[in-house]
PDB file of C-alpha atoms in Angstrom:
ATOM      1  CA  UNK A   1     -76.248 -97.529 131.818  1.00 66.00           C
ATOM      2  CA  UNK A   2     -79.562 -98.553 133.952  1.00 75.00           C
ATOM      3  CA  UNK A   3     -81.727 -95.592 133.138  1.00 93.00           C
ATOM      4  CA  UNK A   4     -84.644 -96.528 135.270  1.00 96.00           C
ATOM      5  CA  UNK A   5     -85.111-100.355 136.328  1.00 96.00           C
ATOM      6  CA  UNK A   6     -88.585-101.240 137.383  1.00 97.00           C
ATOM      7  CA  UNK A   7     -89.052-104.575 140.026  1.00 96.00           C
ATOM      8  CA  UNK A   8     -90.758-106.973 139.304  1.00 97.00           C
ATOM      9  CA  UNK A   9     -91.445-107.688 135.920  1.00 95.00           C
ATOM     10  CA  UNK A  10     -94.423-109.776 136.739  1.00 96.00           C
ATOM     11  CA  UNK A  11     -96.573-110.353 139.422  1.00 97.00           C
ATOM     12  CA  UNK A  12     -99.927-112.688 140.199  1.00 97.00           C
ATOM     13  CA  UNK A  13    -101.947-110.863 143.499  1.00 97.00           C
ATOM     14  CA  UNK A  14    -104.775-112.378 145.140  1.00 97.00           C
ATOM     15  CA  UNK A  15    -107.521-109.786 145.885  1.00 98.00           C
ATOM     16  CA  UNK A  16    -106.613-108.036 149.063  1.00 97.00           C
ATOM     17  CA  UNK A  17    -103.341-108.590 148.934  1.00 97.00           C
ATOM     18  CA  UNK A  18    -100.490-105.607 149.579  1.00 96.00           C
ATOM     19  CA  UNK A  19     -97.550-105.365 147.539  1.00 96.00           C
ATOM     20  CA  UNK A  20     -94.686-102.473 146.738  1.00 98.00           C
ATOM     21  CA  UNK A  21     -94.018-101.781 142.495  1.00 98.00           C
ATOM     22  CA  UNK A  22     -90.076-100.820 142.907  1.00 98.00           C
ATOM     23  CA  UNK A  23     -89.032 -98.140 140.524  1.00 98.00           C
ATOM     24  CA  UNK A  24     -85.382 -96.751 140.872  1.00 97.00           C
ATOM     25  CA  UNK A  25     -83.398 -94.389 138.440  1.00 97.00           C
ATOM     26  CA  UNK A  26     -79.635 -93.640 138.090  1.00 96.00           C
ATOM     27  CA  UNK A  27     -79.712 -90.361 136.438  1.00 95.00           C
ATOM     28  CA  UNK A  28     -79.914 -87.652 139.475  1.00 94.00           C
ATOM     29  CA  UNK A  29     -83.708 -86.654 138.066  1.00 94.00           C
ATOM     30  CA  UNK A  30     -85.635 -84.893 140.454  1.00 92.00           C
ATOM     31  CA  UNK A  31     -89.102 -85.768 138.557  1.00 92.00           C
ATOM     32  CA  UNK A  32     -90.517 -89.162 138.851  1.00 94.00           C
ATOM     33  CA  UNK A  33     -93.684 -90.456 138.051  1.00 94.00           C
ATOM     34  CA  UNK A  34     -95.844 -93.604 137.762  1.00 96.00           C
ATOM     35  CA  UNK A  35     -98.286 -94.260 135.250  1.00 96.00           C
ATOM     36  CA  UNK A  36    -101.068 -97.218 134.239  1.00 96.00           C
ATOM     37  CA  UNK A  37    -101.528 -98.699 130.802  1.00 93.00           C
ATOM     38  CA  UNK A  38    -104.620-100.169 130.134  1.00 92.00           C
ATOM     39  CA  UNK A  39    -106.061-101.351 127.016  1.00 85.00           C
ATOM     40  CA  UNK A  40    -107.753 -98.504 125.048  1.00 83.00           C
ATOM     41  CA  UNK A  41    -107.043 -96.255 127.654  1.00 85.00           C
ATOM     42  CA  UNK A  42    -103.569 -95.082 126.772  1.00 86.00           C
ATOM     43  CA  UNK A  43    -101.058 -94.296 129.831  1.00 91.00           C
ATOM     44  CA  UNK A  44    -102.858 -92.540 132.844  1.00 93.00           C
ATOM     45  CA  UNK A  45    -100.827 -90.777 135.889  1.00 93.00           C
ATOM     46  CA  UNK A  46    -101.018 -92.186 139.230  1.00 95.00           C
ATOM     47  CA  UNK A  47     -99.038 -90.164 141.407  1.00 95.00           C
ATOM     48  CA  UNK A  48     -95.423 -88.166 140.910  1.00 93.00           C
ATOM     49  CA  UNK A  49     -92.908 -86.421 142.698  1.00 93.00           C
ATOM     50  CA  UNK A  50     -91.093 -83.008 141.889  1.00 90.00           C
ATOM     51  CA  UNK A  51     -87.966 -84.218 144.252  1.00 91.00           C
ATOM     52  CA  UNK A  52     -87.461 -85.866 147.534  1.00 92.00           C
ATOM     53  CA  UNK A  53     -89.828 -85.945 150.409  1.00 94.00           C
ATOM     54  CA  UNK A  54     -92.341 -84.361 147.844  1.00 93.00           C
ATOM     55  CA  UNK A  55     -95.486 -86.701 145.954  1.00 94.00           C
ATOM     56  CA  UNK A  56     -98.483 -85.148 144.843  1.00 93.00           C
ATOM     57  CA  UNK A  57    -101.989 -87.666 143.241  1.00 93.00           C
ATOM     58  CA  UNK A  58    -102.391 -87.363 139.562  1.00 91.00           C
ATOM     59  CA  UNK A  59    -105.243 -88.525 137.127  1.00 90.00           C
ATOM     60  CA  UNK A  60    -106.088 -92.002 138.915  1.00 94.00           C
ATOM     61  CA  UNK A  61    -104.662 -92.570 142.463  1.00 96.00           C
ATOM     62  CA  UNK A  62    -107.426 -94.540 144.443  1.00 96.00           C
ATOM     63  CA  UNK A  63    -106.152 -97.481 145.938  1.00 96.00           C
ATOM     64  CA  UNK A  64    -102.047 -96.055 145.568  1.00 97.00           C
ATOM     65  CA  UNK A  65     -99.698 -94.788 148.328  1.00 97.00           C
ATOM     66  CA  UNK A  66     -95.891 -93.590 146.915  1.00 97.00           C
ATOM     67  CA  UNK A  67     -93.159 -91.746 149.109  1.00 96.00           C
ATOM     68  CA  UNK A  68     -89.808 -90.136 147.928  1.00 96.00           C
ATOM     69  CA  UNK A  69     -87.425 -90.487 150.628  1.00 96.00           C
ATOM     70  CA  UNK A  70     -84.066 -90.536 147.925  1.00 96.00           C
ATOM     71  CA  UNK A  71     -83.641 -89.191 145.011  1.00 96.00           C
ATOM     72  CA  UNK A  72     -83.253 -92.266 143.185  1.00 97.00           C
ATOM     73  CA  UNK A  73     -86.118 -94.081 144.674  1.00 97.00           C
ATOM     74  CA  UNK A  74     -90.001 -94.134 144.190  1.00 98.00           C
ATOM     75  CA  UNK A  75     -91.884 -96.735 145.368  1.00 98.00           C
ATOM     76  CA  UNK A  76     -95.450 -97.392 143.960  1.00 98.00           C
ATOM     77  CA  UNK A  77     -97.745 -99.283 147.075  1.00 98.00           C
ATOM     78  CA  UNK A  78    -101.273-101.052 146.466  1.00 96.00           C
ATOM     79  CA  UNK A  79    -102.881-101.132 149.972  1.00 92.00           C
ATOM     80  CA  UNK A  80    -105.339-103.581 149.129  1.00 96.00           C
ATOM     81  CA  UNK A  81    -105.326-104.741 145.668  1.00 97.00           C
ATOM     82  CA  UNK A  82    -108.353-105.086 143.495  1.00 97.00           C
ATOM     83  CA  UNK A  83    -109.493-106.943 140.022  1.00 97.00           C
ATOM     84  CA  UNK A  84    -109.599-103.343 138.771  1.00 96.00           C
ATOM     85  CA  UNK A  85    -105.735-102.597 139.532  1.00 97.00           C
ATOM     86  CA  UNK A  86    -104.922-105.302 136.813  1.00 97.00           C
ATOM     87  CA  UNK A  87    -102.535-103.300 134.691  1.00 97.00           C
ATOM     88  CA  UNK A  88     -99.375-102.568 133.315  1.00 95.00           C
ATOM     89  CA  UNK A  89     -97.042-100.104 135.533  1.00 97.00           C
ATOM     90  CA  UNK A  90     -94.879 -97.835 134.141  1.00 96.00           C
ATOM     91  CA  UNK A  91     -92.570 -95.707 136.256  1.00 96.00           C
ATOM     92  CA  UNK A  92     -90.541 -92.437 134.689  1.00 95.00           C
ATOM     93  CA  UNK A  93     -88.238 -89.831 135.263  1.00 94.00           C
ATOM     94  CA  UNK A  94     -87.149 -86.678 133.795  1.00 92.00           C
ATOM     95  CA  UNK A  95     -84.469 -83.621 134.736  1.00 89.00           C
ATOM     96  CA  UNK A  96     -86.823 -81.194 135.062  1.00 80.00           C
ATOM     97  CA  UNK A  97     -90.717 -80.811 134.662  1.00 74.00           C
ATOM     98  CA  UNK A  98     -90.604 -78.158 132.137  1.00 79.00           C
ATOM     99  CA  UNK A  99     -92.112 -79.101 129.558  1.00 74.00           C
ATOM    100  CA  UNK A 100     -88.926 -79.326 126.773  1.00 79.00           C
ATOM    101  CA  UNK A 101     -87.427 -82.622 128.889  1.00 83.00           C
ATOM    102  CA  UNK A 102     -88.642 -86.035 128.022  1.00 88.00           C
ATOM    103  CA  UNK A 103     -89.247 -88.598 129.916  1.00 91.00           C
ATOM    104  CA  UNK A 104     -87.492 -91.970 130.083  1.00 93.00           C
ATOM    105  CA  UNK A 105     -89.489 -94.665 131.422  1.00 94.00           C
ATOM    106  CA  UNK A 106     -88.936 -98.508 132.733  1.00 95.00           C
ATOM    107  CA  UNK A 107     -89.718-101.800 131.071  1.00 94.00           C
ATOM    108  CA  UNK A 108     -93.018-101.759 133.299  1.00 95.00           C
ATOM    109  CA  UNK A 109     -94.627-104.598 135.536  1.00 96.00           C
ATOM    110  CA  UNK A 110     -97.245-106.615 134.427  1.00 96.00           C
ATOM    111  CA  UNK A 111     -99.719-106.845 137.685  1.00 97.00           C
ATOM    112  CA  UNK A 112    -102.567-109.259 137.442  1.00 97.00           C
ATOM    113  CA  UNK A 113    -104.923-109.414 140.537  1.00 97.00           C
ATOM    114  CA  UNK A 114    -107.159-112.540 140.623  1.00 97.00           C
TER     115      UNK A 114
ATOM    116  CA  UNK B   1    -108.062 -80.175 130.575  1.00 79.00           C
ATOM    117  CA  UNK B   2    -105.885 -80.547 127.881  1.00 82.00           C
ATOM    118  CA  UNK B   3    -106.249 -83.596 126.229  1.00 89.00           C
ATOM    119  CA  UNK B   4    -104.122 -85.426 122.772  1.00 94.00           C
ATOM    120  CA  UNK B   5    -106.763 -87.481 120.154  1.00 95.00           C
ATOM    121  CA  UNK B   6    -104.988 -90.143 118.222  1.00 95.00           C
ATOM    122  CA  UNK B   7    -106.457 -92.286 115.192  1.00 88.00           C
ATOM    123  CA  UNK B   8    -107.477 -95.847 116.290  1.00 83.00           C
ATOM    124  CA  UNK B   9    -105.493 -98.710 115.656  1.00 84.00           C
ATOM    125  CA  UNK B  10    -104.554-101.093 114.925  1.00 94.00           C
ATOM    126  CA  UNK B  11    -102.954 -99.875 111.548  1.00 96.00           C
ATOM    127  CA  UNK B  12    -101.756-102.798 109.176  1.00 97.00           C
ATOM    128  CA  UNK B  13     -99.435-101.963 106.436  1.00 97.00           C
ATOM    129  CA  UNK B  14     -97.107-103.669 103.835  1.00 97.00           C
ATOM    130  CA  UNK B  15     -93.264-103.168 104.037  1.00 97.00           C
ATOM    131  CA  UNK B  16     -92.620-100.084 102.311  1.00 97.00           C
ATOM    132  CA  UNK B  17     -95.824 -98.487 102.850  1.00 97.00           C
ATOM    133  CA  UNK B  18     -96.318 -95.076 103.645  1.00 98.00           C
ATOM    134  CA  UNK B  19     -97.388 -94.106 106.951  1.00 97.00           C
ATOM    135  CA  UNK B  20     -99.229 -91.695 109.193  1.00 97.00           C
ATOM    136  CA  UNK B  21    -100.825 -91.627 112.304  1.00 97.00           C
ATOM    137  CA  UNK B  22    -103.118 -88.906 113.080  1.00 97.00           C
ATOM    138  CA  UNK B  23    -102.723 -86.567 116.500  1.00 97.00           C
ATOM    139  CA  UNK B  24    -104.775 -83.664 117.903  1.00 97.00           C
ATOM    140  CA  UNK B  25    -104.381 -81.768 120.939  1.00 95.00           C
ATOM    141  CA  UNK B  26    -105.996 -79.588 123.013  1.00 92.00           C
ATOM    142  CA  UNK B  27    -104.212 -77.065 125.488  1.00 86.00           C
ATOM    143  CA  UNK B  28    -104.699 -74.050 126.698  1.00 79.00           C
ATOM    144  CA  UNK B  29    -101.096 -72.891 126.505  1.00 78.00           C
ATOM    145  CA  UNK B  30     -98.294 -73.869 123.977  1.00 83.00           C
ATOM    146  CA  UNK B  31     -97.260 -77.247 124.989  1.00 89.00           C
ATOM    147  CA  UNK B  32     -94.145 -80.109 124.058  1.00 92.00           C
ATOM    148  CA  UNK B  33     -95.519 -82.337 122.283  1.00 94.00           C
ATOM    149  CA  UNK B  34     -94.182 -85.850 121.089  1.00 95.00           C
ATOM    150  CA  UNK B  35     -94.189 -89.037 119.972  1.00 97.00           C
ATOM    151  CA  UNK B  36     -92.936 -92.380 121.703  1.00 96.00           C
ATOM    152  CA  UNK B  37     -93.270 -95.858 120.444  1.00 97.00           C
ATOM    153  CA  UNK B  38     -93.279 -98.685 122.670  1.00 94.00           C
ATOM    154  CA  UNK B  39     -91.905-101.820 121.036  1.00 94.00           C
ATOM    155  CA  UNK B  40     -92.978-105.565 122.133  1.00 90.00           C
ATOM    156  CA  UNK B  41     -92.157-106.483 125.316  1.00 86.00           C
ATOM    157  CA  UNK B  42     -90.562-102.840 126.378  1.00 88.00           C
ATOM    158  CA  UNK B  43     -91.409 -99.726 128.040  1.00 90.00           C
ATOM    159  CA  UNK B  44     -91.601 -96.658 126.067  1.00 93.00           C
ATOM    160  CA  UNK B  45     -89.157 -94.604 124.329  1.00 94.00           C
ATOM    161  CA  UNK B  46     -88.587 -91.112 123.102  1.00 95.00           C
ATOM    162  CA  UNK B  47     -89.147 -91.061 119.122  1.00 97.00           C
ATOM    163  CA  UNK B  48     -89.573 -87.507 118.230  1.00 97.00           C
ATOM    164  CA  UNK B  49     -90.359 -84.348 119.904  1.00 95.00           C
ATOM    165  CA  UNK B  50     -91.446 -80.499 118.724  1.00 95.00           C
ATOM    166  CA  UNK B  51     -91.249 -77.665 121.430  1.00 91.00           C
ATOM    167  CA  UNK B  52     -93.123 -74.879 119.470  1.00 90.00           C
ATOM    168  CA  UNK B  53     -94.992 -74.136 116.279  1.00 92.00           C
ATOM    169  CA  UNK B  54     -93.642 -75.159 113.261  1.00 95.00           C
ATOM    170  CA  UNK B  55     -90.985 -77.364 114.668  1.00 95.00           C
ATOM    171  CA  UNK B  56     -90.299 -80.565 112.754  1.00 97.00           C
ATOM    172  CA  UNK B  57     -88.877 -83.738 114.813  1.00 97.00           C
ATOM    173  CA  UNK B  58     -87.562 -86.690 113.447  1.00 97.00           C
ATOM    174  CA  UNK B  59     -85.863 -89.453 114.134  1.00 97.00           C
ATOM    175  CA  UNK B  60     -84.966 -93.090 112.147  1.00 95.00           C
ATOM    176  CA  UNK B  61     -87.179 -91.777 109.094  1.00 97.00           C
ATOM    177  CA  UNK B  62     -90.101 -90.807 110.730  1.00 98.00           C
ATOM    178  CA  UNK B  63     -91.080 -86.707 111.070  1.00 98.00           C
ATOM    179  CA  UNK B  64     -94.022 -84.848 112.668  1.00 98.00           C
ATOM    180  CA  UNK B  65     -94.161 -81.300 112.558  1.00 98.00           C
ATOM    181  CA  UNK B  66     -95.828 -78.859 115.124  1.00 96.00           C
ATOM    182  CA  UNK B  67     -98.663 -77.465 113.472  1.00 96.00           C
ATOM    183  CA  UNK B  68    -100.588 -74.567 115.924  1.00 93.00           C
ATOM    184  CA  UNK B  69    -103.246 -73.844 113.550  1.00 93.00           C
ATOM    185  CA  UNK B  70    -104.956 -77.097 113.236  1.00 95.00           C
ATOM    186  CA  UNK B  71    -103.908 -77.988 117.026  1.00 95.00           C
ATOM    187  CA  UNK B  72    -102.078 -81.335 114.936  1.00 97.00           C
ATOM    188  CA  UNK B  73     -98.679 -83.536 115.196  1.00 98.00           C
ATOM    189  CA  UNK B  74     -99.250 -85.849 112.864  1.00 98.00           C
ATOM    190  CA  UNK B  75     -96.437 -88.674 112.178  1.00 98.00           C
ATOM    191  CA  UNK B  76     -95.446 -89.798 109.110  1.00 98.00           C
ATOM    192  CA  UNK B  77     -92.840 -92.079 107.267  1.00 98.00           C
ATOM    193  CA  UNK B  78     -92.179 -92.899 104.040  1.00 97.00           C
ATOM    194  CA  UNK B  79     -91.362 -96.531 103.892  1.00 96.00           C
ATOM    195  CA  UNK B  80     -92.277 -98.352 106.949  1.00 97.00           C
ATOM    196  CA  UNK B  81     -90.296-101.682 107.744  1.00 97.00           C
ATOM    197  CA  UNK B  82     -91.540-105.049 109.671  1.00 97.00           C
ATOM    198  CA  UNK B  83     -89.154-103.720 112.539  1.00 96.00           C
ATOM    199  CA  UNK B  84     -91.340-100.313 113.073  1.00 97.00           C
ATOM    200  CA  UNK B  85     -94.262-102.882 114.308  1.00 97.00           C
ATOM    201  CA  UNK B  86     -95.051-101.084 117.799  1.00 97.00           C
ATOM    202  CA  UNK B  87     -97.569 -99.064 118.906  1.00 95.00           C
ATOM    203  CA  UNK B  88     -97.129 -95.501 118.871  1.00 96.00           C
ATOM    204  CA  UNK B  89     -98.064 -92.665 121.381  1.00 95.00           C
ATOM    205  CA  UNK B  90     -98.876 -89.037 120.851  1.00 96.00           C
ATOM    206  CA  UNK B  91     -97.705 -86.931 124.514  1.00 94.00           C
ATOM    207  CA  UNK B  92     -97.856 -83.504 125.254  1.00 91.00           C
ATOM    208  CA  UNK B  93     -96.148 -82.021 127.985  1.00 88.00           C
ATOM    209  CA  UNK B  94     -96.656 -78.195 130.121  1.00 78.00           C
ATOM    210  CA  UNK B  95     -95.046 -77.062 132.926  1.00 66.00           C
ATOM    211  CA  UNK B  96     -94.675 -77.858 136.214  1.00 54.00           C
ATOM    212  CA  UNK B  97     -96.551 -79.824 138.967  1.00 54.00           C
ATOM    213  CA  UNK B  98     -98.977 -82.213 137.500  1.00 60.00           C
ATOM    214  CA  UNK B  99     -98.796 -80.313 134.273  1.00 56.00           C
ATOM    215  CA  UNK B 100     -94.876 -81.209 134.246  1.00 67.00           C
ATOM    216  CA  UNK B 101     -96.377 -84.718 133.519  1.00 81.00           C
ATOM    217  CA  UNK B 102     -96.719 -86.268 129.635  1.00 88.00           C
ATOM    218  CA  UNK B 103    -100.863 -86.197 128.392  1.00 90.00           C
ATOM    219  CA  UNK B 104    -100.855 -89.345 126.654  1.00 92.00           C
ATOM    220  CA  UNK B 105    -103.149 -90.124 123.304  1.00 94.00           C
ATOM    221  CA  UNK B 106    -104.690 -93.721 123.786  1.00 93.00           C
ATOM    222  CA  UNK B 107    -101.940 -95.238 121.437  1.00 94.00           C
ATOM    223  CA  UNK B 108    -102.072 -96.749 118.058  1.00 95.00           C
ATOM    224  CA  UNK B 109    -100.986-100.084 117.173  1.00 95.00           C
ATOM    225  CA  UNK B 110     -98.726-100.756 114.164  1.00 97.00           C
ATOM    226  CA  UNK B 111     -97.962-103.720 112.425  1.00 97.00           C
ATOM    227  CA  UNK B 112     -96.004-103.847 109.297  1.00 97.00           C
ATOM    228  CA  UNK B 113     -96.101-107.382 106.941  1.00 97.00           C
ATOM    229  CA  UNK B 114     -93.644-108.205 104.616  1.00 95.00           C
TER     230      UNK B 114
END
């Protein structure tokens, strides 16, 4: 039972580099989202998706492009990545976006950009 | 906005120990609101949840109840153990679009000594 797998766990990124956070789910949900942790800061929302073909920016998405082309799939991109973008990634999913569902979320990815 | 206020961290306590962790909110509707922990090493998981006033979750000994007059969800547990080490988010959650996402509190950190 996968629930939602996150790829890679870890990952070193020189300053300008480009680079693709994977973030799949097995459980047909048509809400995804990805979120930052930073210390201090609690868990802020990048982007998210109500269903395929369909993203929309949340609290911080400078510097982010996602797309939704499956169901399943939701891709996080850093264009360019900056000292700033040092964080830890968390993608989730839910059934619906009413507000009674919770969200199940992946084991992260640790990004550090040098 | 609406916004979730948790007490600092971190929080040190002796096996046994009674616990709580204070959480305010601010909406402008009626909101989900909830509690995940996130455990060494893992991504974050559903503890508790309370979908309208009054509601009590709870879940492996812990409890917070929904309390609409002091805007509070407040967790508590009677007799912590060295395994509840983890630092715990408040969440609250509205509906749809960007508002179908979790609010998170900044997170409190937990650790329990034998």
């Amino acid at each position: 039972n996968a629930g939602v797998t996150q790829t890679p766990k870890f990952q070193v990124l020189k300053t300008g580099q480009s680079m693709t956070l994977q973030c799949a789910q097995d459980m047909n949900h048509e809400y995804m989202s990805w979120y930052r942790q930073d210390p201090g800061m609690g868990l802020r929302l990048i982007h998210y998706s109500v269903g395929a073909g369909i993203t929309d920016q949340g609290e911080v998405p400078n510097g982010y492009n996602v797309s939704r082309s499956t169901t399943e799939d939701f891709p996080l991109r850093l264009l360019s990545a900056a000292p700033s973008q040092t964080s830890v990634y968390f993608c989730a999913s839910s059934s619906t976006d009413d507000k009674w569902t919770e969200a199940f979320f992946g084991q992260g990815t640790r990004l550090t950009v040098v | 906005g609406d916004s979730v206020t948790q007490m600092e961290g971190p929080v040190t306590l002796s096996e046994e120990a009674f616990l709580t962790i204070n959480c305010t909110y601010t909406a402008t509707g009626y909101p989900s609101l909830f509690w995940y922990v996130q455990y060494p090493g893992e991504g974050l998981q559903l503890l508790l949840k309370a979908t309208k006033a009054d509601d009590k979750g709870s879940n492996k000994g812990f409890e917070a109840t929904y309390r609409k007059e002091t805007t509070s969800f407040h967790l508590e547990k009677g007799s912590v153990q060295v395994s509840d080490s983890a630092v715990y988010f408040c969440a609250l959650k509205w509906y749809g679009g960007s508002q179908g996402n979790l609010i998170f509190g900044k997170g409190t950190k937990l650790s329990v000594k034998p």
